[in-house]
PDB file of C-alpha atoms in Angstrom:
ATOM      1  CA  UNK A   5     126.674 144.915 111.584  1.00 45.00           C
ATOM      2  CA  UNK A   6     123.212 146.307 112.423  1.00 46.00           C
ATOM      3  CA  UNK A   7     121.501 142.937 112.749  1.00 44.00           C
ATOM      4  CA  UNK A   8     121.319 142.942 116.572  1.00 43.00           C
ATOM      5  CA  UNK A   9     119.631 146.362 116.480  1.00 43.00           C
ATOM      6  CA  UNK A  10     117.172 145.227 113.804  1.00 35.00           C
ATOM      7  CA  UNK A  11     116.424 142.020 115.698  1.00 36.00           C
ATOM      8  CA  UNK A  12     115.763 143.973 118.897  1.00 38.00           C
ATOM      9  CA  UNK A  13     113.479 146.411 117.046  1.00 36.00           C
ATOM     10  CA  UNK A  14     111.568 143.537 115.420  1.00 35.00           C
ATOM     11  CA  UNK A  15     111.138 141.814 118.776  1.00 34.00           C
ATOM     12  CA  UNK A  16     109.901 145.048 120.382  1.00 38.00           C
ATOM     13  CA  UNK A  17     107.407 145.582 117.535  1.00 38.00           C
ATOM     14  CA  UNK A  18     106.157 142.019 117.900  1.00 36.00           C
ATOM     15  CA  UNK A  19     105.733 142.444 121.657  1.00 37.00           C
ATOM     16  CA  UNK A  20     103.717 145.628 121.155  1.00 41.00           C
ATOM     17  CA  UNK A  21     101.603 144.061 118.391  1.00 41.00           C
ATOM     18  CA  UNK A  22     100.399 141.189 120.586  1.00 42.00           C
ATOM     19  CA  UNK A  23      97.483 142.573 122.616  1.00 52.00           C
ATOM     20  CA  UNK A  24      96.964 141.495 126.200  1.00 60.00           C
ATOM     21  CA  UNK A  25      93.645 139.896 127.050  1.00 79.00           C
ATOM     22  CA  UNK A  26      91.109 142.547 128.080  1.00 86.00           C
ATOM     23  CA  UNK A  27      88.487 141.824 130.706  1.00 94.00           C
ATOM     24  CA  UNK A  28      85.158 143.543 131.150  1.00 95.00           C
ATOM     25  CA  UNK A  29      85.026 145.634 134.303  1.00 97.00           C
ATOM     26  CA  UNK A  30      83.148 148.592 135.776  1.00 97.00           C
ATOM     27  CA  UNK A  31      84.993 151.905 135.749  1.00 97.00           C
ATOM     28  CA  UNK A  32      84.296 155.001 137.805  1.00 97.00           C
ATOM     29  CA  UNK A  33      86.339 157.912 136.485  1.00 96.00           C
ATOM     30  CA  UNK A  34      86.289 161.549 137.572  1.00 95.00           C
ATOM     31  CA  UNK A  35      88.474 164.156 135.894  1.00 92.00           C
ATOM     32  CA  UNK A  36      88.101 167.932 135.682  1.00 85.00           C
ATOM     33  CA  UNK A  37      84.350 167.885 136.287  1.00 87.00           C
ATOM     34  CA  UNK A  38      83.675 165.026 133.861  1.00 89.00           C
ATOM     35  CA  UNK A  39      82.455 161.755 135.350  1.00 93.00           C
ATOM     36  CA  UNK A  40      81.997 158.308 133.865  1.00 95.00           C
ATOM     37  CA  UNK A  41      80.531 155.283 135.611  1.00 95.00           C
ATOM     38  CA  UNK A  42      79.914 152.199 133.545  1.00 95.00           C
ATOM     39  CA  UNK A  43      81.414 149.284 131.686  1.00 96.00           C
ATOM     40  CA  UNK A  44      84.995 149.330 130.431  1.00 97.00           C
ATOM     41  CA  UNK A  45      87.646 147.019 129.086  1.00 96.00           C
ATOM     42  CA  UNK A  46      90.470 146.430 131.584  1.00 96.00           C
ATOM     43  CA  UNK A  47      93.886 145.242 130.410  1.00 96.00           C
ATOM     44  CA  UNK A  48      96.694 144.523 132.876  1.00 95.00           C
ATOM     45  CA  UNK A  49     100.368 144.720 131.943  1.00 94.00           C
ATOM     46  CA  UNK A  50     103.595 143.876 133.745  1.00 89.00           C
ATOM     47  CA  UNK A  51     104.083 145.328 137.213  1.00 91.00           C
ATOM     48  CA  UNK A  52     100.431 146.183 137.815  1.00 93.00           C
ATOM     49  CA  UNK A  53     100.223 148.833 135.098  1.00 97.00           C
ATOM     50  CA  UNK A  54      96.797 148.786 133.469  1.00 97.00           C
ATOM     51  CA  UNK A  55      94.756 150.423 130.724  1.00 97.00           C
ATOM     52  CA  UNK A  56      91.018 150.961 130.609  1.00 97.00           C
ATOM     53  CA  UNK A  57      88.973 151.740 127.508  1.00 96.00           C
ATOM     54  CA  UNK A  58      85.237 152.376 127.150  1.00 93.00           C
ATOM     55  CA  UNK A  59      83.147 149.802 125.282  1.00 88.00           C
ATOM     56  CA  UNK A  60      82.654 149.951 121.532  1.00 85.00           C
ATOM     57  CA  UNK A  61      85.309 152.619 120.887  1.00 77.00           C
ATOM     58  CA  UNK A  62      83.350 155.367 122.621  1.00 85.00           C
ATOM     59  CA  UNK A  63      84.924 157.957 124.899  1.00 89.00           C
ATOM     60  CA  UNK A  64      84.860 158.237 128.693  1.00 89.00           C
ATOM     61  CA  UNK A  65      82.364 161.110 128.939  1.00 79.00           C
ATOM     62  CA  UNK A  66      84.468 163.665 127.092  1.00 80.00           C
ATOM     63  CA  UNK A  67      87.028 162.831 124.504  1.00 86.00           C
ATOM     64  CA  UNK A  68      89.296 160.407 126.380  1.00 89.00           C
ATOM     65  CA  UNK A  69      89.502 157.050 124.578  1.00 93.00           C
ATOM     66  CA  UNK A  70      91.762 155.271 127.039  1.00 96.00           C
ATOM     67  CA  UNK A  71      93.427 155.791 130.392  1.00 97.00           C
ATOM     68  CA  UNK A  72      96.649 154.103 131.434  1.00 98.00           C
ATOM     69  CA  UNK A  73      97.828 153.888 135.031  1.00 98.00           C
ATOM     70  CA  UNK A  74     101.603 153.272 134.905  1.00 98.00           C
ATOM     71  CA  UNK A  75     102.558 151.824 138.278  1.00 97.00           C
ATOM     72  CA  UNK A  76     106.049 153.113 139.105  1.00 97.00           C
ATOM     73  CA  UNK A  77     106.321 151.506 142.555  1.00 96.00           C
ATOM     74  CA  UNK A  78     103.776 149.929 144.916  1.00 95.00           C
ATOM     75  CA  UNK A  79     100.954 152.385 145.549  1.00 97.00           C
ATOM     76  CA  UNK A  80     102.347 155.081 143.223  1.00 98.00           C
ATOM     77  CA  UNK A  81     101.542 155.621 139.534  1.00 98.00           C
ATOM     78  CA  UNK A  82     101.687 158.062 136.647  1.00 98.00           C
ATOM     79  CA  UNK A  83      98.369 158.436 134.784  1.00 98.00           C
ATOM     80  CA  UNK A  84      97.892 159.348 131.125  1.00 97.00           C
ATOM     81  CA  UNK A  85      94.878 159.595 128.858  1.00 96.00           C
ATOM     82  CA  UNK A  86      94.655 159.183 125.096  1.00 95.00           C
ATOM     83  CA  UNK A  87      92.195 161.547 123.414  1.00 91.00           C
ATOM     84  CA  UNK A  88      90.123 161.167 120.242  1.00 90.00           C
ATOM     85  CA  UNK A  89      92.612 163.536 118.558  1.00 91.00           C
ATOM     86  CA  UNK A  90      95.440 161.101 119.331  1.00 93.00           C
ATOM     87  CA  UNK A  91      96.933 163.301 122.035  1.00 93.00           C
ATOM     88  CA  UNK A  92      98.592 161.440 124.913  1.00 94.00           C
ATOM     89  CA  UNK A  93      97.760 163.761 127.807  1.00 93.00           C
ATOM     90  CA  UNK A  94      99.544 163.582 131.150  1.00 96.00           C
ATOM     91  CA  UNK A  95      97.025 163.535 133.998  1.00 96.00           C
ATOM     92  CA  UNK A  96      99.738 163.375 136.643  1.00 97.00           C
ATOM     93  CA  UNK A  97     100.821 161.299 139.611  1.00 98.00           C
ATOM     94  CA  UNK A  98      98.350 159.175 141.534  1.00 98.00           C
ATOM     95  CA  UNK A  99      98.333 157.122 144.700  1.00 98.00           C
ATOM     96  CA  UNK A 100      96.349 153.992 145.368  1.00 98.00           C
ATOM     97  CA  UNK A 101      93.491 154.726 147.741  1.00 98.00           C
ATOM     98  CA  UNK A 102      93.850 153.245 151.218  1.00 96.00           C
ATOM     99  CA  UNK A 103      90.048 153.097 151.591  1.00 97.00           C
ATOM    100  CA  UNK A 104      89.354 151.495 148.209  1.00 97.00           C
ATOM    101  CA  UNK A 105      92.216 149.529 146.635  1.00 96.00           C
ATOM    102  CA  UNK A 106      90.452 149.622 143.260  1.00 97.00           C
ATOM    103  CA  UNK A 107      90.955 153.410 143.057  1.00 98.00           C
ATOM    104  CA  UNK A 108      93.906 155.566 142.068  1.00 98.00           C
ATOM    105  CA  UNK A 109      93.638 159.232 143.055  1.00 98.00           C
ATOM    106  CA  UNK A 110      95.486 162.273 141.750  1.00 98.00           C
ATOM    107  CA  UNK A 111      95.146 165.956 142.584  1.00 96.00           C
ATOM    108  CA  UNK A 112      92.118 166.478 140.313  1.00 95.00           C
ATOM    109  CA  UNK A 113      91.131 163.004 139.125  1.00 97.00           C
ATOM    110  CA  UNK A 114      90.388 159.441 140.201  1.00 98.00           C
ATOM    111  CA  UNK A 115      90.320 156.156 138.300  1.00 98.00           C
ATOM    112  CA  UNK A 116      88.543 153.191 139.898  1.00 98.00           C
ATOM    113  CA  UNK A 117      88.191 149.761 138.302  1.00 98.00           C
ATOM    114  CA  UNK A 118      85.941 147.042 139.754  1.00 97.00           C
TER     115      UNK A 118
END
Protein backbone atom coordinates (compact mmCIF):
# COMPACT_ATOMS: atom_id res chain seq x y z
CA UNK A 1 0.00 0.00 0.00
CA UNK A 2 2.85 2.43 0.79
CA UNK A 3 5.25 1.08 -1.82
CA UNK A 4 4.82 3.97 -4.30
CA UNK A 5 5.63 6.46 -1.52
CA UNK A 6 8.68 4.46 -0.42
CA UNK A 7 9.87 4.11 -4.01
CA UNK A 8 9.53 7.86 -4.57
CA UNK A 9 11.42 8.60 -1.34
CA UNK A 10 14.20 6.17 -2.29
CA UNK A 11 14.50 7.72 -5.74
CA UNK A 12 14.65 11.23 -4.25
CA UNK A 13 17.36 10.13 -1.78
CA UNK A 14 19.35 8.57 -4.60
CA UNK A 15 19.07 11.73 -6.69
CA UNK A 16 20.31 13.86 -3.80
CA UNK A 17 23.15 11.44 -3.00
CA UNK A 18 24.65 11.64 -6.50
CA UNK A 19 26.79 14.80 -6.54
CA UNK A 20 26.98 16.94 -9.65
CA UNK A 21 30.41 17.51 -11.13
CA UNK A 22 32.04 20.59 -9.59
CA UNK A 23 34.31 22.82 -11.63
CA UNK A 24 37.02 25.12 -10.35
CA UNK A 25 36.14 28.77 -10.82
CA UNK A 26 37.00 32.19 -9.39
CA UNK A 27 34.43 33.69 -7.03
CA UNK A 28 34.03 37.30 -5.98
CA UNK A 29 31.58 37.54 -3.10
CA UNK A 30 30.58 40.58 -1.06
CA UNK A 31 28.12 40.33 1.82
CA UNK A 32 27.60 42.58 4.83
CA UNK A 33 31.11 44.03 4.72
CA UNK A 34 32.83 40.67 4.20
CA UNK A 35 34.55 40.11 0.86
CA UNK A 36 36.06 37.03 -0.73
CA UNK A 37 37.92 36.88 -4.03
CA UNK A 38 39.57 33.63 -4.95
CA UNK A 39 39.13 30.06 -6.06
CA UNK A 40 35.89 28.17 -5.51
CA UNK A 41 34.12 25.03 -6.59
CA UNK A 42 31.16 25.74 -8.90
CA UNK A 43 28.36 23.20 -9.31
CA UNK A 44 25.46 23.82 -11.69
CA UNK A 45 22.04 22.23 -11.24
CA UNK A 46 18.87 22.17 -13.32
CA UNK A 47 17.51 25.49 -14.53
CA UNK A 48 20.70 27.47 -13.97
CA UNK A 49 20.69 27.13 -10.19
CA UNK A 50 24.24 26.84 -8.87
CA UNK A 51 26.23 26.36 -5.68
CA UNK A 52 29.70 27.64 -4.89
CA UNK A 53 31.96 26.38 -2.11
CA UNK A 54 35.44 27.53 -1.09
CA UNK A 55 38.35 25.15 -1.64
CA UNK A 56 39.38 22.59 0.96
CA UNK A 57 36.29 23.01 3.17
CA UNK A 58 37.24 26.52 4.27
CA UNK A 59 34.75 29.36 4.61
CA UNK A 60 34.14 32.36 2.35
CA UNK A 61 35.80 34.99 4.56
CA UNK A 62 33.46 34.60 7.52
CA UNK A 63 31.62 31.46 8.37
CA UNK A 64 29.74 30.75 5.13
CA UNK A 65 30.63 27.30 3.75
CA UNK A 66 28.51 27.42 0.62
CA UNK A 67 26.26 29.76 -1.31
CA UNK A 68 23.42 28.62 -3.53
CA UNK A 69 21.78 30.83 -6.13
CA UNK A 70 18.33 29.32 -6.83
CA UNK A 71 17.23 30.67 -10.20
CA UNK A 72 13.45 31.11 -10.05
CA UNK A 73 13.04 32.61 -13.54
CA UNK A 74 15.48 34.10 -16.05
CA UNK A 75 17.49 36.85 -14.38
CA UNK A 76 15.87 36.39 -10.95
CA UNK A 77 17.09 34.21 -8.07
CA UNK A 78 16.82 33.52 -4.36
CA UNK A 79 20.20 33.28 -2.59
CA UNK A 80 21.01 31.25 0.52
CA UNK A 81 24.20 30.55 2.44
CA UNK A 82 25.10 27.57 4.60
CA UNK A 83 27.15 28.45 7.68
CA UNK A 84 29.73 26.43 9.63
CA UNK A 85 27.03 25.95 12.31
CA UNK A 86 24.79 24.25 9.74
CA UNK A 87 22.41 27.19 9.51
CA UNK A 88 20.81 27.73 6.09
CA UNK A 89 20.60 31.52 6.02
CA UNK A 90 18.41 33.40 3.56
CA UNK A 91 20.38 36.18 1.88
CA UNK A 92 17.41 37.30 -0.19
CA UNK A 93 16.40 37.93 -3.78
CA UNK A 94 18.98 38.74 -6.43
CA UNK A 95 18.99 39.84 -10.04
CA UNK A 96 21.54 38.97 -12.67
CA UNK A 97 23.73 41.97 -13.43
CA UNK A 98 23.20 43.54 -16.84
CA UNK A 99 26.82 44.78 -16.88
CA UNK A 100 28.40 41.48 -15.83
CA UNK A 101 26.38 38.32 -16.52
CA UNK A 102 28.58 36.36 -14.10
CA UNK A 103 27.21 38.39 -11.16
CA UNK A 104 24.02 38.16 -9.13
CA UNK A 105 23.24 41.20 -6.99
CA UNK A 106 20.94 41.59 -4.00
CA UNK A 107 20.25 44.55 -1.74
CA UNK A 108 23.38 44.02 0.39
CA UNK A 109 25.35 41.29 -1.38
CA UNK A 110 26.75 40.11 -4.70
CA UNK A 111 27.91 36.71 -5.93
CA UNK A 112 30.07 36.57 -9.06
CA UNK A 113 31.49 33.39 -10.58
CA UNK A 114 34.07 33.43 -13.39
